[in-house]
Amino acid sequence: MSLMIWSGCTTNEPEQNTVEVSSLHQLPDLDKAEQLLNTTCYVCHSPTAGENARIAPPMEAIKRRYQMAYSSEENFVEAITSFTVDPSEEASLMRGAVDKFGVMPVQNFKEEDMRAVAKYIYQNDLPQPEWFEGHFKQMHPDSGMKMRMRKRNMMGMD
Ligand code: HEC
């Protein structure tokens, strides 16, 4: 209620004061998350590099793989966060990527930053390279469902 009165008093202020109350708590984190993604993750997980010029999978590929294994946002965010603060072959879901590129190098990322980045990845559409759809269908012809069940089973989730 006090917020509504407050925003009523700021109609002459710049646009940024008129964000919706429901999204207020997310904004600062997400801005930072988007920046981190663009300036840090995309150095390796480039959304535009060609299939043969890559040093890591595109982030969209990682997102889809993690969504197959973790359907809730909470588990998705947990899994990405714990991998990125402490990458290891054991924690990897993407064995093909590890074979091809080697395990992601440790970056000393902060846990809270990674949580914000993971949330951003979950909630937003990511840019993806043109070759990606074809590659993804080739790798996962049954588009997720069977693979998700197999994986959940293996991990003892069901
Ligand atoms: C120095 C290069 C580099 C940077 C920077 C980098 N990554 Fe990676 N990442 C890799 C490589 C290489 C792989 C593929 C091998 C693997 O899966 O470990 C990978 C894999 C991953 C995986 C999948 C892990 C799996 O196998 O299950 C996630 C999740 C991930 N990166 C998240 C991120 C996020 C989020 C950022 C930015 C905050 C980031 N990475 C920045 C190189 C990088």
mmCIF file of C-alpha atoms and ligand atoms in Angstrom:
data_model
loop_
_atom_site.group_PDB
_atom_site.id
_atom_site.type_symbol
_atom_site.label_atom_id
_atom_site.label_comp_id
_atom_site.label_asym_id
_atom_site.label_seq_id
_atom_site.Cartn_x
_atom_site.Cartn_y
_atom_site.Cartn_z
ATOM 1 C CA MET A 1 0.000 0.000 0.000
ATOM 2 C CA SER A 2 2.733 2.463 0.916
ATOM 3 C CA LEU A 3 4.451 1.520 -2.324
ATOM 4 C CA MET A 4 1.436 2.551 -4.363
ATOM 5 C CA ILE A 5 1.319 5.931 -2.665
ATOM 6 C CA TRP A 6 5.021 6.322 -3.170
ATOM 7 C CA SER A 7 4.852 5.561 -6.871
ATOM 8 C CA GLY A 8 1.916 7.948 -7.171
ATOM 9 C CA CYS A 9 4.250 10.704 -5.963
ATOM 10 C CA THR A 10 6.922 9.942 -8.533
ATOM 11 C CA THR A 11 4.998 10.359 -11.763
ATOM 12 C CA ASN A 12 7.473 13.035 -12.866
ATOM 13 C CA GLU A 13 10.421 10.804 -12.195
ATOM 14 C CA PRO A 14 12.092 8.739 -14.923
ATOM 15 C CA GLU A 15 10.413 5.497 -16.104
ATOM 16 C CA GLN A 16 12.514 3.200 -13.945
ATOM 17 C CA ASN A 17 10.469 4.063 -10.867
ATOM 18 C CA THR A 18 7.347 2.553 -12.330
ATOM 19 C CA VAL A 19 8.348 -1.138 -12.351
ATOM 20 C CA GLU A 20 5.699 -3.562 -11.216
ATOM 21 C CA VAL A 21 5.801 -4.308 -7.532
ATOM 22 C CA SER A 22 5.653 -8.072 -8.100
ATOM 23 C CA SER A 23 8.984 -8.117 -9.956
ATOM 24 C CA LEU A 24 10.850 -5.624 -7.767
ATOM 25 C CA HIS A 25 12.758 -8.212 -5.809
ATOM 26 C CA GLN A 26 14.192 -9.866 -8.918
ATOM 27 C CA LEU A 27 15.410 -6.929 -10.931
ATOM 28 C CA PRO A 28 18.841 -6.122 -9.496
ATOM 29 C CA ASP A 29 19.914 -9.781 -9.571
ATOM 30 C CA LEU A 30 18.688 -10.385 -13.063
ATOM 31 C CA ASP A 31 20.439 -7.346 -14.498
ATOM 32 C CA LYS A 32 23.681 -8.534 -13.042
ATOM 33 C CA ALA A 33 22.958 -12.082 -14.139
ATOM 34 C CA GLU A 34 22.404 -11.050 -17.727
ATOM 35 C CA GLN A 35 25.652 -9.118 -17.711
ATOM 36 C CA LEU A 36 27.576 -12.032 -16.259
ATOM 37 C CA LEU A 37 26.123 -14.360 -18.827
ATOM 38 C CA ASN A 38 27.042 -12.059 -21.697
ATOM 39 C CA THR A 39 30.484 -11.032 -20.528
ATOM 40 C CA THR A 40 31.669 -14.207 -18.803
ATOM 41 C CA CYS A 41 29.806 -17.350 -19.779
ATOM 42 C CA TYR A 42 29.484 -16.452 -23.462
ATOM 43 C CA VAL A 43 33.255 -16.101 -23.786
ATOM 44 C CA CYS A 44 33.203 -19.899 -23.880
ATOM 45 C CA HIS A 45 29.493 -20.702 -24.332
ATOM 46 C CA SER A 46 29.097 -18.374 -27.301
ATOM 47 C CA PRO A 47 25.609 -18.228 -28.772
ATOM 48 C CA THR A 48 27.020 -17.435 -32.228
ATOM 49 C CA ALA A 49 30.253 -19.416 -32.744
ATOM 50 C CA GLY A 50 30.032 -22.060 -35.474
ATOM 51 C CA GLU A 51 29.860 -25.755 -34.676
ATOM 52 C CA ASN A 52 33.532 -26.323 -35.498
ATOM 53 C CA ALA A 53 34.883 -23.197 -33.864
ATOM 54 C CA ARG A 54 33.572 -23.897 -30.392
ATOM 55 C CA ILE A 55 35.398 -24.264 -27.086
ATOM 56 C CA ALA A 56 32.236 -25.226 -25.137
ATOM 57 C CA PRO A 57 28.591 -26.057 -25.888
ATOM 58 C CA PRO A 58 26.156 -23.169 -26.447
ATOM 59 C CA MET A 59 24.272 -22.253 -23.265
ATOM 60 C CA GLU A 60 20.985 -23.246 -24.918
ATOM 61 C CA ALA A 61 22.301 -26.825 -25.208
ATOM 62 C CA ILE A 62 23.159 -26.836 -21.514
ATOM 63 C CA LYS A 63 19.775 -25.413 -20.622
ATOM 64 C CA ARG A 64 17.924 -28.146 -22.529
ATOM 65 C CA ARG A 65 20.080 -30.900 -21.071
ATOM 66 C CA TYR A 66 19.536 -29.654 -17.540
ATOM 67 C CA GLN A 67 15.812 -29.218 -18.095
ATOM 68 C CA MET A 68 15.617 -32.858 -19.140
ATOM 69 C CA ALA A 69 17.129 -33.899 -15.837
ATOM 70 C CA TYR A 70 15.588 -31.250 -13.587
ATOM 71 C CA SER A 71 12.064 -30.183 -14.364
ATOM 72 C CA SER A 72 11.573 -27.737 -11.496
ATOM 73 C CA GLU A 73 13.242 -24.342 -11.518
ATOM 74 C CA GLU A 74 14.567 -24.940 -8.026
ATOM 75 C CA ASN A 75 16.413 -28.159 -8.912
ATOM 76 C CA PHE A 76 17.620 -26.724 -12.215
ATOM 77 C CA VAL A 77 19.100 -23.695 -10.456
ATOM 78 C CA GLU A 78 20.685 -25.866 -7.753
ATOM 79 C CA ALA A 79 22.326 -28.156 -10.293
ATOM 80 C CA ILE A 80 23.745 -25.365 -12.467
ATOM 81 C CA THR A 81 24.923 -23.465 -9.404
ATOM 82 C CA SER A 82 26.715 -26.395 -7.830
ATOM 83 C CA PHE A 83 28.384 -27.366 -11.113
ATOM 84 C CA THR A 84 29.615 -23.867 -11.946
ATOM 85 C CA VAL A 85 31.114 -23.135 -8.520
ATOM 86 C CA ASP A 86 32.876 -26.511 -8.520
ATOM 87 C CA PRO A 87 32.979 -28.095 -11.980
ATOM 88 C CA SER A 88 33.970 -31.764 -12.068
ATOM 89 C CA GLU A 89 33.613 -34.730 -14.346
ATOM 90 C CA GLU A 90 31.587 -36.574 -11.703
ATOM 91 C CA ALA A 91 29.039 -33.764 -11.468
ATOM 92 C CA SER A 92 28.781 -33.396 -15.251
ATOM 93 C CA LEU A 93 25.605 -34.323 -17.103
ATOM 94 C CA MET A 94 27.175 -33.713 -20.491
ATOM 95 C CA ARG A 95 29.702 -36.482 -21.034
ATOM 96 C CA GLY A 96 29.895 -35.770 -24.757
ATOM 97 C CA ALA A 97 30.898 -32.178 -24.020
ATOM 98 C CA VAL A 98 33.477 -33.270 -21.457
ATOM 99 C CA ASP A 99 35.017 -35.694 -23.977
ATOM 100 C CA LYS A 100 35.095 -33.056 -26.662
ATOM 101 C CA PHE A 101 36.145 -29.942 -24.720
ATOM 102 C CA GLY A 102 37.493 -31.191 -21.390
ATOM 103 C CA VAL A 103 35.775 -30.369 -18.073
ATOM 104 C CA MET A 104 34.845 -26.728 -17.617
ATOM 105 C CA PRO A 105 37.813 -24.932 -16.027
ATOM 106 C CA VAL A 106 37.280 -23.704 -12.445
ATOM 107 C CA GLN A 107 36.463 -19.993 -12.583
ATOM 108 C CA ASN A 108 36.079 -18.980 -8.927
ATOM 109 C CA PHE A 109 32.522 -17.909 -9.563
ATOM 110 C CA LYS A 110 30.537 -16.761 -6.549
ATOM 111 C CA GLU A 111 27.668 -18.990 -5.540
ATOM 112 C CA GLU A 112 25.131 -16.160 -5.310
ATOM 113 C CA ASP A 113 26.137 -14.932 -8.770
ATOM 114 C CA MET A 114 25.750 -18.409 -10.204
ATOM 115 C CA ARG A 115 22.324 -18.779 -8.610
ATOM 116 C CA ALA A 116 21.231 -15.558 -10.318
ATOM 117 C CA VAL A 117 22.712 -16.624 -13.663
ATOM 118 C CA ALA A 118 21.057 -20.042 -13.456
ATOM 119 C CA LYS A 119 17.716 -18.420 -12.684
ATOM 120 C CA TYR A 120 18.138 -16.077 -15.613
ATOM 121 C CA ILE A 121 18.927 -19.015 -17.905
ATOM 122 C CA TYR A 122 15.843 -20.884 -16.709
ATOM 123 C CA GLN A 123 13.486 -17.944 -17.078
ATOM 124 C CA ASN A 124 14.612 -16.436 -20.373
ATOM 125 C CA ASP A 125 14.903 -17.490 -23.992
ATOM 126 C CA LEU A 126 18.548 -17.666 -24.927
ATOM 127 C CA PRO A 127 20.049 -16.874 -28.293
ATOM 128 C CA GLN A 128 21.288 -19.987 -30.090
ATOM 129 C CA PRO A 129 23.490 -20.640 -33.099
ATOM 130 C CA GLU A 130 21.816 -21.487 -36.406
ATOM 131 C CA TRP A 131 23.251 -24.995 -36.606
ATOM 132 C CA PHE A 132 21.919 -25.867 -33.161
ATOM 133 C CA GLU A 133 18.344 -27.138 -33.790
ATOM 134 C CA GLY A 134 19.573 -29.722 -36.307
ATOM 135 C CA HIS A 135 22.347 -30.879 -34.021
ATOM 136 C CA PHE A 136 20.016 -31.167 -31.056
ATOM 137 C CA LYS A 137 17.457 -33.265 -32.987
ATOM 138 C CA GLN A 138 20.229 -35.521 -34.223
ATOM 139 C CA MET A 139 21.551 -36.028 -30.684
ATOM 140 C CA HIS A 140 18.103 -36.433 -29.101
ATOM 141 C CA PRO A 141 15.735 -37.834 -31.740
ATOM 142 C CA ASP A 142 13.021 -38.645 -29.221
ATOM 143 C CA SER A 143 13.212 -35.085 -27.970
ATOM 144 C CA GLY A 144 13.575 -35.480 -24.313
ATOM 145 C CA MET A 145 10.840 -37.624 -22.875
ATOM 146 C CA LYS A 146 12.522 -41.043 -22.875
ATOM 147 C CA MET A 147 15.828 -39.533 -21.967
ATOM 148 C CA ARG A 148 14.342 -37.677 -19.039
ATOM 149 C CA MET A 149 12.773 -40.855 -17.696
ATOM 150 C CA ARG A 150 15.957 -42.817 -18.166
ATOM 151 C CA LYS A 151 17.973 -40.146 -16.403
ATOM 152 C CA ARG A 152 15.519 -39.718 -13.544
ATOM 153 C CA ASN A 153 15.568 -43.437 -13.079
ATOM 154 C CA MET A 154 19.322 -43.640 -13.066
ATOM 155 C CA MET A 155 19.496 -40.909 -10.493
ATOM 156 C CA GLY A 156 16.893 -42.577 -8.335
ATOM 157 C CA MET A 157 14.583 -39.607 -8.599
ATOM 158 C CA ASP A 158 11.389 -41.538 -9.229
HETATM 159 C C1 HEC B 1 36.748 -20.812 -19.845
HETATM 160 C C2 HEC B 1 35.602 -21.322 -20.561
HETATM 161 C C3 HEC B 1 34.278 -21.388 -19.822
HETATM 162 C C4 HEC B 1 33.604 -20.377 -19.182
HETATM 163 C C5 HEC B 1 34.055 -18.935 -18.965
HETATM 164 C C6 HEC B 1 32.340 -20.938 -18.739
HETATM 165 N N1 HEC B 1 32.273 -22.263 -19.084
HETATM 166 FE FE1 HEC B 1 30.747 -23.528 -18.675
HETATM 167 N N2 HEC B 1 31.707 -25.038 -19.664
HETATM 168 C C7 HEC B 1 32.919 -24.908 -20.315
HETATM 169 C C8 HEC B 1 33.228 -26.163 -21.003
HETATM 170 C C9 HEC B 1 34.476 -26.445 -21.818
HETATM 171 C C10 HEC B 1 32.135 -27.024 -20.759
HETATM 172 C C11 HEC B 1 31.929 -28.432 -21.336
HETATM 173 C C12 HEC B 1 32.540 -29.510 -20.507
HETATM 174 C C13 HEC B 1 31.752 -29.795 -19.264
HETATM 175 O O1 HEC B 1 30.564 -30.121 -19.358
HETATM 176 O O2 HEC B 1 32.337 -29.659 -18.174
HETATM 177 C C14 HEC B 1 31.199 -26.290 -19.896
HETATM 178 C C15 HEC B 1 30.026 -26.813 -19.385
HETATM 179 C C16 HEC B 1 29.117 -26.116 -18.606
HETATM 180 C C17 HEC B 1 27.944 -26.696 -18.008
HETATM 181 C C18 HEC B 1 27.456 -28.128 -18.201
HETATM 182 C C19 HEC B 1 28.157 -29.054 -17.267
HETATM 183 C C20 HEC B 1 27.848 -30.493 -17.475
HETATM 184 O O3 HEC B 1 28.641 -31.175 -18.135
HETATM 185 O O4 HEC B 1 26.845 -30.966 -16.924
HETATM 186 C C21 HEC B 1 27.317 -25.692 -17.330
HETATM 187 C C22 HEC B 1 26.043 -25.808 -16.518
HETATM 188 C C23 HEC B 1 28.100 -24.495 -17.509
HETATM 189 N N3 HEC B 1 29.197 -24.797 -18.285
HETATM 190 C C24 HEC B 1 27.731 -23.264 -17.022
HETATM 191 C C25 HEC B 1 28.503 -22.112 -17.181
HETATM 192 C C26 HEC B 1 28.086 -20.810 -16.725
HETATM 193 C C27 HEC B 1 26.741 -20.509 -16.068
HETATM 194 C C28 HEC B 1 29.100 -19.936 -17.027
HETATM 195 C C29 HEC B 1 29.179 -18.470 -16.723
HETATM 196 C C30 HEC B 1 28.873 -18.049 -15.371
HETATM 197 C C31 HEC B 1 30.152 -20.724 -17.660
HETATM 198 N N4 HEC B 1 29.742 -22.023 -17.750
HETATM 199 C C32 HEC B 1 31.366 -20.207 -18.086
HETATM 200 C C33 HEC B 1 33.730 -23.800 -20.337
HETATM 201 C C34 HEC B 1 33.427 -22.577 -19.767
#
